[in-house]
Tab-separated table of C-alpha atoms and ligand atoms in Angstrom:
chain	number	residue	atom	x	y	z
L	1	MET	CA	-38.752	45.290	-76.643
L	2	SER	CA	-40.190	45.315	-73.167
L	3	GLU	CA	-41.523	42.113	-71.708
L	4	THR	CA	-44.995	43.661	-71.341
L	5	LEU	CA	-45.068	44.588	-75.015
L	6	ASP	CA	-43.969	41.057	-75.877
L	7	ARG	CA	-46.852	39.580	-73.931
L	8	PHE	CA	-49.263	42.138	-75.369
L	9	LEU	CA	-48.305	41.258	-78.955
L	10	GLU	CA	-48.603	37.576	-78.196
L	11	TYR	CA	-52.056	38.158	-76.710
L	12	ARG	CA	-53.122	40.264	-79.692
L	13	ASN	CA	-51.859	37.589	-82.047
L	14	LYS	CA	-54.151	35.074	-80.395
L	15	MET	CA	-57.100	37.466	-80.698
L	16	ARG	CA	-56.245	38.009	-84.343
L	17	GLN	CA	-56.267	34.288	-85.118
L	18	TYR	CA	-59.749	33.920	-83.642
L	19	GLY	CA	-60.852	37.030	-85.517
L	20	LEU	CA	-59.513	35.613	-88.768
L	21	ALA	CA	-61.354	32.339	-88.171
L	22	VAL	CA	-64.609	34.275	-87.721
L	23	SER	CA	-64.033	36.305	-90.888
L	24	MET	CA	-63.147	33.224	-92.951
L	25	LEU	CA	-66.209	31.375	-91.728
L	26	TYR	CA	-68.425	34.357	-92.361
L	27	TRP	CA	-66.963	34.722	-95.847
L	28	ASP	CA	-67.603	31.075	-96.565
L	29	LEU	CA	-71.142	31.326	-95.229
L	30	GLN	CA	-71.911	34.238	-97.539
L	31	THR	CA	-70.237	32.938	-100.672
L	32	ALA	CA	-69.996	29.155	-100.701
L	33	THR	CA	-71.752	27.266	-97.884
L	34	PRO	CA	-74.535	24.967	-99.122
L	35	LYS	CA	-77.896	25.101	-97.355
L	36	LYS	CA	-77.287	21.970	-95.308
L	37	GLY	CA	-73.976	23.333	-94.029
L	38	VAL	CA	-75.294	26.650	-92.734
L	39	GLU	CA	-76.042	25.514	-89.203
L	40	CYS	CA	-72.599	24.038	-88.628
L	41	LYS	CA	-70.854	27.182	-89.896
L	42	THR	CA	-73.098	29.442	-87.844
L	43	GLU	CA	-72.289	27.421	-84.754
L	44	ALA	CA	-68.568	27.723	-85.453
L	45	ILE	CA	-68.913	31.480	-85.885
L	46	GLY	CA	-70.641	31.613	-82.497
L	47	PHE	CA	-67.838	29.565	-80.938
L	48	PHE	CA	-64.954	31.651	-82.266
L	49	SER	CA	-66.743	34.957	-81.642
L	50	THR	CA	-67.284	34.010	-78.013
L	51	GLU	CA	-63.646	33.010	-77.578
L	52	SER	CA	-62.573	36.238	-79.198
L	53	PHE	CA	-64.932	38.271	-76.996
L	54	LYS	CA	-63.612	36.527	-73.876
L	55	LEU	CA	-60.068	37.445	-74.841
L	56	SER	CA	-60.882	41.087	-75.529
L	57	THR	CA	-62.675	41.473	-72.200
L	58	GLY	CA	-60.362	39.241	-70.130
L	59	GLU	CA	-58.701	40.562	-66.959
L	60	ALA	CA	-55.286	39.675	-68.395
L	61	TYR	CA	-55.906	41.945	-71.377
L	62	GLY	CA	-57.040	44.791	-69.132
L	63	LYS	CA	-53.823	44.518	-67.135
L	64	LEU	CA	-51.652	44.553	-70.235
L	65	LEU	CA	-53.456	47.624	-71.568
L	66	GLU	CA	-53.064	49.323	-68.201
L	67	ALA	CA	-49.355	48.533	-68.037
L	68	LEU	CA	-48.670	49.761	-71.563
L	69	SER	CA	-50.567	52.985	-70.888
L	70	ARG	CA	-47.980	54.092	-68.334
L	71	PRO	CA	-45.883	56.874	-69.879
L	72	GLU	CA	-42.573	55.031	-69.449
L	73	GLU	CA	-43.931	52.166	-71.582
L	74	PHE	CA	-46.295	54.121	-73.817
L	75	ASP	CA	-43.709	56.605	-75.071
L	76	LEU	CA	-41.542	53.781	-76.429
L	77	LEU	CA	-44.307	52.230	-78.525
L	78	THR	CA	-44.681	52.708	-82.266
L	79	ARG	CA	-47.476	55.005	-83.409
L	80	GLY	CA	-49.634	52.079	-84.509
L	81	ILE	CA	-49.322	50.286	-81.162
L	82	GLN	CA	-49.979	53.506	-79.262
L	83	VAL	CA	-53.249	53.973	-81.129
L	84	THR	CA	-54.093	50.322	-80.512
L	85	VAL	CA	-53.491	50.623	-76.769
L	86	THR	CA	-55.493	53.851	-76.446
L	87	ARG	CA	-58.476	52.590	-78.430
L	88	GLU	CA	-58.527	49.137	-76.926
L	89	LYS	CA	-58.347	50.558	-73.431
L	90	GLU	CA	-61.346	52.790	-74.106
L	91	GLU	CA	-63.242	49.876	-75.564
L	92	TYR	CA	-62.244	47.595	-72.697
L	93	THR	CA	-63.432	50.111	-70.115
L	94	ARG	CA	-66.762	50.457	-71.909
L	95	TYR	CA	-67.328	46.722	-72.190
L	96	LYS	CA	-66.600	46.296	-68.522
L	97	ARG	CA	-69.421	48.696	-67.712
L	98	ILE	CA	-72.020	46.453	-69.365
L	99	PRO	CA	-73.498	43.943	-66.901
L	100	GLN	CA	-72.950	40.366	-68.098
L	101	ASP	CA	-76.669	39.455	-67.969
L	102	PHE	CA	-77.636	42.503	-69.939
L	103	TYR	CA	-75.023	41.758	-72.560
L	104	THR	CA	-76.222	38.179	-73.035
L	105	GLU	CA	-79.812	39.391	-73.283
L	106	LEU	CA	-78.858	41.953	-75.939
L	107	VAL	CA	-76.958	39.408	-78.043
L	108	THR	CA	-79.917	37.026	-77.867
L	109	LEU	CA	-82.368	39.778	-78.752
L	110	THR	CA	-80.267	40.885	-81.726
L	111	ALA	CA	-80.180	37.376	-83.141
L	112	LYS	CA	-83.947	37.135	-82.681
L	113	ALA	CA	-84.614	40.586	-84.134
L	114	SER	CA	-82.812	39.755	-87.387
L	115	ARG	CA	-84.930	36.632	-87.843
L	116	VAL	CA	-88.195	38.388	-86.982
L	117	TRP	CA	-87.340	41.292	-89.278
L	118	GLU	CA	-86.737	38.910	-92.184
L	119	GLU	CA	-90.088	37.247	-91.630
L	120	ALA	CA	-91.894	40.549	-91.129
L	121	LYS	CA	-90.406	41.986	-94.305
L	122	LYS	CA	-91.334	38.889	-96.284
L	123	ASN	CA	-94.909	39.054	-94.998
L	124	ASN	CA	-95.134	42.844	-95.104
L	125	ASP	CA	-96.157	42.749	-91.444
L	126	PHE	CA	-94.817	45.596	-89.306
L	127	ALA	CA	-96.971	44.549	-86.323
L	128	MET	CA	-94.902	41.378	-86.155
L	129	PHE	CA	-91.628	43.348	-85.967
L	130	GLU	CA	-92.881	46.152	-83.716
L	131	PRO	CA	-92.377	44.569	-80.261
L	132	VAL	CA	-88.809	43.399	-81.068
L	133	LEU	CA	-87.933	46.715	-82.651
L	134	ASP	CA	-89.245	48.484	-79.586
L	135	GLN	CA	-87.106	46.266	-77.365
L	136	MET	CA	-84.093	46.823	-79.614
L	137	ILE	CA	-84.525	50.584	-79.264
L	138	GLN	CA	-84.806	50.411	-75.479
L	139	MET	CA	-81.848	48.064	-75.078
L	140	THR	CA	-79.627	49.941	-77.513
L	141	LYS	CA	-80.320	53.092	-75.540
L	142	GLN	CA	-79.552	51.300	-72.278
L	143	SER	CA	-76.384	49.791	-73.691
L	144	ALA	CA	-75.195	53.265	-74.719
L	145	LYS	CA	-75.997	54.544	-71.223
L	146	TYR	CA	-73.926	51.791	-69.629
L	147	GLN	CA	-70.971	52.381	-71.923
L	148	GLU	CA	-70.877	56.176	-71.818
L	149	PRO	CA	-73.020	57.269	-68.849
L	150	ASP	CA	-72.338	60.961	-69.389
L	151	MET	CA	-73.095	61.013	-73.081
L	152	ASP	CA	-76.412	61.335	-74.876
L	153	PRO	CA	-77.199	57.810	-76.171
L	154	TYR	CA	-77.752	58.811	-79.785
L	155	GLU	CA	-74.536	60.841	-79.836
L	156	PHE	CA	-72.731	57.760	-78.617
L	157	MET	CA	-74.288	55.645	-81.374
L	158	LEU	CA	-73.225	58.156	-84.024
L	159	SER	CA	-69.684	58.220	-82.677
L	160	ARG	CA	-69.456	54.425	-83.041
L	161	TYR	CA	-69.605	54.777	-86.814
L	162	GLU	CA	-68.166	58.218	-87.426
L	163	LYS	CA	-65.920	59.427	-84.646
L	164	GLY	CA	-65.876	63.169	-84.207
L	165	MET	CA	-69.295	63.804	-85.759
L	166	ASP	CA	-72.295	64.832	-83.696
L	167	THR	CA	-75.984	65.463	-84.283
L	168	LYS	CA	-75.557	69.193	-84.537
L	169	GLN	CA	-72.897	69.027	-87.206
L	170	ILE	CA	-74.764	66.402	-89.194
L	171	GLU	CA	-77.999	68.388	-88.912
L	172	LYS	CA	-76.289	71.446	-90.338
L	173	LEU	CA	-74.774	69.527	-93.258
L	174	PHE	CA	-77.960	67.642	-94.045
L	175	GLU	CA	-80.107	70.782	-93.880
L	176	GLU	CA	-77.715	72.429	-96.325
L	177	LEU	CA	-78.112	69.485	-98.678
L	178	LYS	CA	-81.844	69.097	-98.231
L	179	SER	CA	-82.448	72.704	-99.198
L	180	GLY	CA	-80.448	72.127	-102.383
L	181	LEU	CA	-81.582	68.597	-103.259
L	182	VAL	CA	-85.343	69.068	-103.001
L	183	PRO	CA	-85.516	71.890	-105.603
L	184	LEU	CA	-82.939	70.125	-107.809
L	185	LEU	CA	-85.078	66.996	-107.804
L	186	ALA	CA	-88.164	69.030	-108.704
L	187	LYS	CA	-86.350	70.427	-111.745
L	188	ILE	CA	-85.142	66.988	-112.801
L	189	LYS	CA	-88.643	65.571	-112.437
L	190	ALA	CA	-89.967	68.206	-114.821
L	191	ALA	CA	-87.277	67.491	-117.439
L	192	ALA	CA	-87.330	64.876	-120.217
L	193	LYS	CA	-86.239	61.368	-119.219
L	194	PRO	CA	-83.957	59.033	-121.184
L	195	ASP	CA	-85.441	55.939	-122.747
L	196	LEU	CA	-84.242	53.062	-120.599
L	197	SER	CA	-85.569	50.370	-122.908
L	198	ALA	CA	-82.454	50.498	-125.107
L	199	LEU	CA	-80.657	48.342	-122.536
L	200	LYS	CA	-83.329	45.704	-122.135
L	201	GLY	CA	-82.099	42.215	-122.875
L	202	GLU	CA	-80.241	39.174	-121.619
L	203	TYR	CA	-76.614	39.614	-120.646
L	204	ASP	CA	-74.239	36.701	-120.355
L	205	LEU	CA	-73.183	36.142	-116.741
L	206	ASN	CA	-69.654	35.073	-117.595
L	207	ALA	CA	-69.171	38.153	-119.728
L	208	GLN	CA	-70.298	40.241	-116.758
L	209	ARG	CA	-67.810	38.487	-114.477
L	210	GLN	CA	-64.985	39.108	-116.930
L	211	TRP	CA	-66.022	42.710	-117.338
L	212	GLN	CA	-65.922	43.125	-113.561
L	213	GLU	CA	-62.337	41.854	-113.558
L	214	PHE	CA	-61.465	44.364	-116.256
L	215	LEU	CA	-63.085	47.218	-114.315
L	216	LEU	CA	-61.453	46.285	-111.010
L	217	LYS	CA	-58.013	46.149	-112.624
L	218	TYR	CA	-58.720	49.377	-114.466
L	219	ILE	CA	-59.306	51.318	-111.227
L	220	GLY	CA	-56.363	49.728	-109.418
L	221	PHE	CA	-57.692	46.773	-107.425
L	222	ASP	CA	-54.741	44.469	-106.729
L	223	TYR	CA	-55.520	40.837	-107.561
L	224	GLU	CA	-52.356	39.717	-105.796
L	225	GLY	CA	-53.739	41.138	-102.581
L	226	GLY	CA	-57.374	40.236	-102.980
L	227	GLY	CA	-60.046	38.225	-104.689
L	228	VAL	CA	-63.671	38.118	-105.756
L	229	ALA	CA	-66.686	35.890	-105.210
L	230	GLU	CA	-70.450	36.025	-105.531
L	231	ALA	CA	-72.941	36.601	-102.741
L	232	GLU	CA	-76.554	37.651	-102.228
L	233	HIS	CA	-75.477	41.242	-101.522
L	234	PRO	CA	-72.214	42.913	-102.539
L	235	PHE	CA	-69.753	43.538	-99.700
L	236	THR	CA	-66.026	43.886	-98.983
L	237	THR	CA	-64.058	42.175	-96.249
L	238	SER	CA	-60.448	41.818	-95.142
L	239	LEU	CA	-59.259	38.297	-94.468
L	240	GLY	CA	-56.090	39.056	-92.581
L	241	THR	CA	-53.143	40.941	-93.962
L	242	GLY	CA	-52.729	41.006	-97.738
L	243	ASP	CA	-56.120	39.603	-98.626
L	244	VAL	CA	-59.081	41.882	-99.318
L	245	ARG	CA	-62.128	40.264	-100.893
L	246	VAL	CA	-65.089	41.735	-102.684
L	247	THR	CA	-68.378	40.138	-103.682
L	248	ASN	CA	-70.958	40.939	-106.284
L	249	HIS	CA	-74.276	39.641	-107.520
L	250	PHE	CA	-74.911	39.324	-111.243
L	251	TYR	CA	-78.301	39.492	-112.953
L	252	THR	CA	-78.903	38.459	-116.555
L	253	ASP	CA	-81.313	41.351	-117.127
L	254	ASP	CA	-79.323	44.137	-115.427
L	255	PRO	CA	-75.583	44.418	-116.143
L	256	ILE	CA	-75.376	48.057	-115.000
L	257	ASN	CA	-76.153	47.345	-111.366
L	258	ALA	CA	-73.301	44.843	-111.094
L	259	MET	CA	-70.824	47.162	-112.844
L	260	PHE	CA	-71.395	49.895	-110.315
L	261	SER	CA	-71.398	47.503	-107.383
L	262	ALA	CA	-68.029	46.264	-108.633
L	263	ILE	CA	-66.628	49.788	-108.761
L	264	HIS	CA	-68.149	50.614	-105.342
L	265	GLU	CA	-66.762	47.553	-103.575
L	266	GLY	CA	-63.526	48.016	-105.506
L	267	GLY	CA	-63.245	51.459	-103.890
L	268	HIS	CA	-63.668	49.981	-100.414
L	269	ALA	CA	-61.087	47.321	-101.226
L	270	ILE	CA	-58.511	49.721	-102.687
L	271	PHE	CA	-58.678	51.674	-99.420
L	272	GLU	CA	-58.002	48.510	-97.381
L	273	GLN	CA	-55.277	47.278	-99.734
L	274	ASN	CA	-53.249	50.445	-99.477
L	275	ILE	CA	-52.866	50.917	-95.749
L	276	ASP	CA	-49.219	51.498	-94.868
L	277	PRO	CA	-47.643	48.110	-93.904
L	278	ALA	CA	-46.236	49.818	-90.781
L	279	PHE	CA	-49.810	49.748	-89.450
L	280	TRP	CA	-50.562	46.116	-90.251
L	281	ASN	CA	-51.835	44.202	-87.243
L	282	THR	CA	-52.592	47.408	-85.353
L	283	ALA	CA	-55.886	49.177	-84.692
L	284	VAL	CA	-55.014	51.670	-87.443
L	285	ALA	CA	-55.564	48.956	-90.048
L	286	ASN	CA	-59.070	48.488	-88.709
L	287	ILE	CA	-60.984	51.242	-90.507
L	288	ASP	CA	-63.987	51.838	-88.299
L	289	LEU	CA	-64.762	55.252	-89.806
L	290	MET	CA	-67.768	54.315	-91.887
L	291	GLY	CA	-68.199	57.751	-93.464
L	292	LEU	CA	-64.601	57.802	-94.640
L	293	HIS	CA	-64.827	54.231	-95.918
L	294	GLU	CA	-68.029	55.024	-97.758
L	295	SER	CA	-66.466	58.185	-99.180
L	296	GLN	CA	-63.877	56.046	-100.949
L	297	SER	CA	-66.295	53.526	-102.426
L	298	ARG	CA	-68.664	56.279	-103.485
L	299	PHE	CA	-65.852	58.370	-104.937
L	300	PHE	CA	-64.961	55.564	-107.326
L	301	GLU	CA	-68.581	54.687	-107.986
L	302	ASN	CA	-70.054	58.164	-108.463
L	303	MET	CA	-67.426	60.860	-108.861
L	304	LEU	CA	-65.394	58.699	-111.252
L	305	GLY	CA	-67.606	55.845	-112.452
L	306	ARG	CA	-70.643	57.978	-113.274
L	307	ASN	CA	-68.526	60.537	-115.111
L	308	LYS	CA	-68.881	60.191	-118.869
L	309	ASN	CA	-65.127	60.570	-119.360
L	310	PHE	CA	-64.458	57.468	-117.271
L	311	TRP	CA	-66.101	55.452	-120.054
L	312	ILE	CA	-64.570	57.140	-123.095
L	313	PRO	CA	-61.354	55.052	-123.142
L	314	ILE	CA	-63.103	51.761	-122.317
L	315	TYR	CA	-66.560	51.943	-123.847
L	316	GLU	CA	-65.600	50.117	-127.018
L	317	LYS	CA	-64.117	47.382	-124.894
L	318	LEU	CA	-67.410	47.012	-123.051
L	319	GLY	CA	-68.997	46.244	-126.408
L	320	GLU	CA	-66.430	43.477	-126.944
L	321	TYR	CA	-67.430	41.824	-123.650
L	322	MET	CA	-71.163	42.396	-124.096
L	323	PRO	CA	-72.040	43.029	-127.766
L	324	GLN	CA	-75.409	44.588	-126.856
L	325	PHE	CA	-73.566	47.743	-125.833
L	326	LYS	CA	-72.354	48.205	-129.408
L	327	GLU	CA	-75.931	49.254	-130.180
L	328	VAL	CA	-76.061	51.783	-127.356
L	329	PRO	CA	-74.303	55.108	-127.996
L	330	LEU	CA	-72.124	56.314	-125.139
L	331	ASP	CA	-74.285	59.417	-124.755
L	332	LEU	CA	-77.332	57.311	-124.027
L	333	PHE	CA	-75.358	54.996	-121.734
L	334	TYR	CA	-74.207	58.058	-119.802
L	335	ARG	CA	-77.798	59.232	-119.412
L	336	VAL	CA	-78.943	55.816	-118.272
L	337	ILE	CA	-76.271	55.472	-115.584
L	338	ASN	CA	-77.271	58.887	-114.267
L	339	ASP	CA	-81.002	58.483	-114.523
L	340	VAL	CA	-82.590	60.295	-111.587
L	341	ARG	CA	-86.081	59.504	-110.399
L	342	PRO	CA	-87.671	59.194	-106.970
L	343	SER	CA	-87.961	55.590	-105.872
L	344	LEU	CA	-88.885	53.829	-102.661
L	345	ILE	CA	-85.818	51.683	-102.074
L	346	ARG	CA	-82.603	53.283	-100.808
L	347	THR	CA	-80.191	50.701	-102.189
L	348	ALA	CA	-81.617	51.149	-105.702
L	349	ALA	CA	-81.596	54.955	-105.559
L	350	ASP	CA	-79.590	57.234	-107.835
L	351	GLU	CA	-76.891	59.612	-106.647
L	352	VAL	CA	-79.279	62.574	-106.134
L	353	THR	CA	-82.226	60.936	-104.388
L	354	TYR	CA	-79.913	58.714	-102.329
L	355	GLY	CA	-79.117	61.645	-100.086
L	356	LEU	CA	-82.786	62.202	-99.349
L	357	HIS	CA	-83.209	58.544	-98.366
L	358	VAL	CA	-80.434	58.965	-95.817
L	359	ILE	CA	-81.789	62.262	-94.500
L	360	LEU	CA	-85.129	60.530	-93.928
L	361	ARG	CA	-83.476	57.832	-91.824
L	362	PHE	CA	-81.488	60.349	-89.810
L	363	GLU	CA	-84.683	62.281	-89.071
L	364	MET	CA	-86.391	59.036	-88.064
L	365	GLU	CA	-83.595	58.163	-85.660
L	366	LYS	CA	-83.747	61.613	-84.119
L	367	ALA	CA	-87.501	61.156	-83.675
L	368	ILE	CA	-86.908	57.781	-82.027
L	369	PHE	CA	-84.068	58.716	-79.678
L	370	GLY	CA	-84.526	62.450	-79.275
L	371	GLU	CA	-88.276	62.868	-79.284
L	372	GLY	CA	-89.296	59.441	-78.039
L	373	VAL	CA	-91.865	58.879	-80.795
L	374	PRO	CA	-93.642	55.586	-80.029
L	375	THR	CA	-92.592	52.636	-82.180
L	376	SER	CA	-96.167	52.040	-83.366
L	377	ARG	CA	-96.140	55.511	-84.998
L	378	LEU	CA	-92.962	54.892	-86.981
L	379	PRO	CA	-94.358	53.409	-90.229
L	380	GLU	CA	-96.717	56.351	-90.669
L	381	LEU	CA	-93.959	58.835	-89.869
L	382	TRP	CA	-91.737	57.134	-92.435
L	383	ASN	CA	-94.394	57.463	-95.125
L	384	GLU	CA	-95.021	61.105	-94.300
L	385	LYS	CA	-91.330	61.868	-94.619
L	386	MET	CA	-91.092	59.991	-97.925
L	387	GLU	CA	-93.835	62.179	-99.251
L	388	GLU	CA	-92.203	65.352	-97.956
L	389	LEU	CA	-88.711	64.546	-99.244
L	390	LEU	CA	-89.265	62.484	-102.381
L	391	GLY	CA	-92.866	63.156	-103.265
L	392	ILE	CA	-93.857	59.492	-103.245
L	393	ARG	CA	-95.545	57.304	-100.678
L	394	PRO	CA	-94.904	53.582	-100.113
L	395	GLU	CA	-97.962	51.409	-100.373
L	396	THR	CA	-96.473	48.720	-98.180
L	397	ASP	CA	-94.156	48.723	-95.168
L	398	ARG	CA	-91.957	46.277	-97.033
L	399	GLU	CA	-91.114	49.165	-99.359
L	400	GLY	CA	-91.109	51.551	-96.422
L	401	ILE	CA	-89.817	51.120	-92.909
L	402	LEU	CA	-89.118	47.386	-93.221
L	403	GLN	CA	-86.686	47.680	-96.137
L	404	ASP	CA	-83.331	48.029	-94.317
L	405	VAL	CA	-81.576	45.433	-92.193
L	406	HIS	CA	-79.750	47.995	-89.992
L	407	TRP	CA	-82.164	48.567	-87.112
L	408	SER	CA	-82.822	44.878	-86.608
L	409	ASN	CA	-79.082	44.513	-86.026
L	410	GLY	CA	-79.006	47.418	-83.622
L	411	TYR	CA	-77.076	49.630	-86.058
L	412	PHE	CA	-78.747	52.858	-85.037
L	413	GLY	CA	-76.658	55.856	-86.031
L	414	TYR	CA	-75.092	54.092	-89.007
L	415	PHE	CA	-77.123	55.644	-91.847
L	416	PRO	CA	-75.679	59.177	-91.726
L	417	SER	CA	-72.235	57.779	-92.639
L	418	TYR	CA	-73.405	56.979	-96.166
L	419	LEU	CA	-74.247	60.582	-96.904
L	420	LEU	CA	-71.318	62.006	-94.983
L	421	GLY	CA	-69.199	59.929	-97.372
L	422	SER	CA	-70.677	61.780	-100.348
L	423	ILE	CA	-70.250	65.139	-98.637
L	424	TYR	CA	-66.547	64.363	-98.136
L	425	ASP	CA	-66.395	63.342	-101.799
L	426	GLY	CA	-67.544	66.777	-102.914
L	427	MET	CA	-64.616	68.264	-101.011
L	428	ILE	CA	-62.143	65.590	-102.149
L	429	LEU	CA	-63.081	66.129	-105.791
L	430	ALA	CA	-62.611	69.897	-105.520
L	431	GLN	CA	-59.197	69.416	-103.916
L	432	LEU	CA	-58.123	66.775	-106.425
L	433	GLU	CA	-58.875	69.173	-109.276
L	434	LYS	CA	-56.960	71.937	-107.543
L	435	GLU	CA	-53.888	69.712	-107.357
L	436	MET	CA	-54.145	67.600	-110.504
L	437	GLY	CA	-56.288	69.583	-112.907
L	438	SER	CA	-59.530	68.590	-114.564
L	439	VAL	CA	-60.780	65.154	-113.579
L	440	ASP	CA	-62.642	64.966	-116.885
L	441	GLN	CA	-59.321	65.277	-118.715
L	442	ILE	CA	-57.541	62.676	-116.562
L	443	LEU	CA	-60.375	60.198	-117.041
L	444	LYS	CA	-60.692	60.866	-120.743
L	445	GLU	CA	-57.023	60.019	-121.197
L	446	GLY	CA	-57.461	56.737	-119.328
L	447	ARG	CA	-55.280	57.849	-116.420
L	448	VAL	CA	-57.698	56.904	-113.653
L	449	LYS	CA	-54.928	55.062	-111.763
L	450	GLU	CA	-53.212	58.411	-111.198
L	451	ILE	CA	-56.262	59.410	-109.189
L	452	THR	CA	-56.147	56.098	-107.335
L	453	ARG	CA	-52.502	56.728	-106.432
L	454	TRP	CA	-53.343	60.230	-105.227
L	455	LEU	CA	-56.040	58.767	-102.956
L	456	ASN	CA	-53.610	56.050	-101.792
L	457	GLU	CA	-51.079	58.657	-100.835
L	458	ARG	CA	-53.409	61.268	-99.347
L	459	ILE	CA	-55.982	59.076	-97.607
L	460	HIS	CA	-55.594	55.290	-97.782
L	461	LYS	CA	-52.133	54.781	-96.366
L	462	ASN	CA	-53.169	56.245	-92.998
L	463	GLY	CA	-56.006	53.788	-92.397
L	464	SER	CA	-57.980	55.008	-89.401
L	465	LEU	CA	-55.119	56.964	-87.847
L	466	TYR	CA	-57.114	60.214	-88.092
L	467	THR	CA	-60.830	60.907	-87.819
L	468	SER	CA	-62.666	61.670	-91.056
L	469	GLY	CA	-62.883	65.333	-90.090
L	470	GLU	CA	-59.093	65.437	-89.646
L	471	VAL	CA	-58.463	63.606	-92.912
L	472	ILE	CA	-60.652	65.973	-94.916
L	473	GLY	CA	-59.393	68.996	-93.002
L	474	ASN	CA	-55.759	68.056	-93.666
L	475	LEU	CA	-56.462	67.297	-97.280
L	476	CYS	CA	-58.481	70.358	-98.158
L	477	GLY	CA	-56.831	72.793	-95.784
L	478	GLU	CA	-60.197	73.910	-94.487
L	479	GLY	CA	-61.319	73.651	-90.921
L	480	GLU	CA	-64.897	72.826	-91.568
L	481	ILE	CA	-66.725	70.094	-93.433
L	482	SER	CA	-69.134	71.610	-95.925
L	483	ALA	CA	-71.845	70.218	-98.178
L	484	LYS	CA	-71.406	73.090	-100.614
L	485	PRO	CA	-68.895	71.413	-102.970
L	486	LEU	CA	-71.152	68.358	-103.263
L	487	MET	CA	-74.182	70.517	-104.020
L	488	GLU	CA	-72.185	72.449	-106.621
L	489	TYR	CA	-71.130	69.179	-108.232
L	490	PHE	CA	-74.759	68.005	-108.362
L	491	ASN	CA	-76.073	71.282	-109.772
L	492	LYS	CA	-73.456	71.491	-112.491
L	493	LYS	CA	-73.674	67.869	-113.554
L	494	TYR	CA	-77.434	67.535	-113.591
L	495	SER	CA	-78.268	70.890	-115.147
L	496	GLU	CA	-76.011	69.909	-118.068
L	497	LEU	CA	-77.493	66.439	-118.232
L	498	TYR	CA	-81.138	67.471	-118.085
L	499	GLY	CA	-80.702	70.771	-119.853
L	500	PHE	CA	-81.974	73.418	-117.432
C	601	ZN	ZN1	-70.236	50.759	-99.312
């Protein structure tokens, strides 16, 4: 090993330790910290994040990256380290283009924006959020300009979350979906709805926790390489090598929500748990492709979990954990978990309307960054689009433009990844069936782990080595991403379910 590589690995190790400290503290803050301890933990997160940021932007790091980029060094590196050097060098160059004062101002503004957003949402007061949101938009645009001066700012933002995707491609895919989803929704709206009252009742929290453990094991989550806890909102995080954690939130009056959150986060975690060990501690193990990540969680949640056959081998068991389900026939349960109706809140939306919620946000972001629509106009524009896409209109901004946390954090360009994930899933499902036969049959026979292993082998082990487009292209042997398979899946499933 060259001396430069030695020093590089040592440097990276230091960065990793700080990173791990931040993740552990964040995990603790979300799952265990009592109210009086929040300030101390937040301060520690600030401390370790700053140290970590200093290391990743330090001159010494820049020199190491430069040295390892020379062909005589670079060619000798493993694939994982090569990717790390290339990506980190790009990132380093971008960071260096941001003036220090500007950066500090942006960090301060982001912290403020999150607080103001929370207040504004609580009080249903967009006017309170408007000035900070406006500033966030301006500064995010400026930050993009600094980092990639030759690139359109919104394109840059999109590429942060889904490398290789641009507005034009996303527009084409979303238009394809929109023109299929809107009429499908109209047909569903006209059809008879299931009676949801059969599931009303009180469900034991411990039974729900145990059922989550059963479900996670059933789909292939590895308890020796991960763990679970409870938090306000479900999420997944990696705490260093060999430890992937998921959280959930349980409600006594709604066991279904938690079941599907468990399967969703389980999907994220299974992806992280199955990255090839050769890539551990390299940039490849850091999966920054949000569309691809979301495609895995949503594949487990929707393509598998909302398939009736998934439940056939385990439905009786569910009744053993929560006796109320003994009174609910599987057919009705299946209808309930696939109940489609327009609603105002994205995170509570069903599989069909979810796509329209994302399309709305993408159109909003294009209006903001492409057309320069003034911030004061945004709530009205939101409501108009809700009416156009879903046929309902929010009565308050809390249920409209103020509902998501993303923009207050500066995550512009993030939303499309959610729907891209589902679009990939349509293609993945079609390919899986081509190679393994009917998914219905596999699920019915309780062989879901065979599907998990197929995903491990074909997608998970490579981490973020390839872009999502490359992964799907390699998998499906088609050059282009298409929304057609997803639309076909929707049409088939829901026409059977609603009988049209
Ligand atoms: Zn997710």
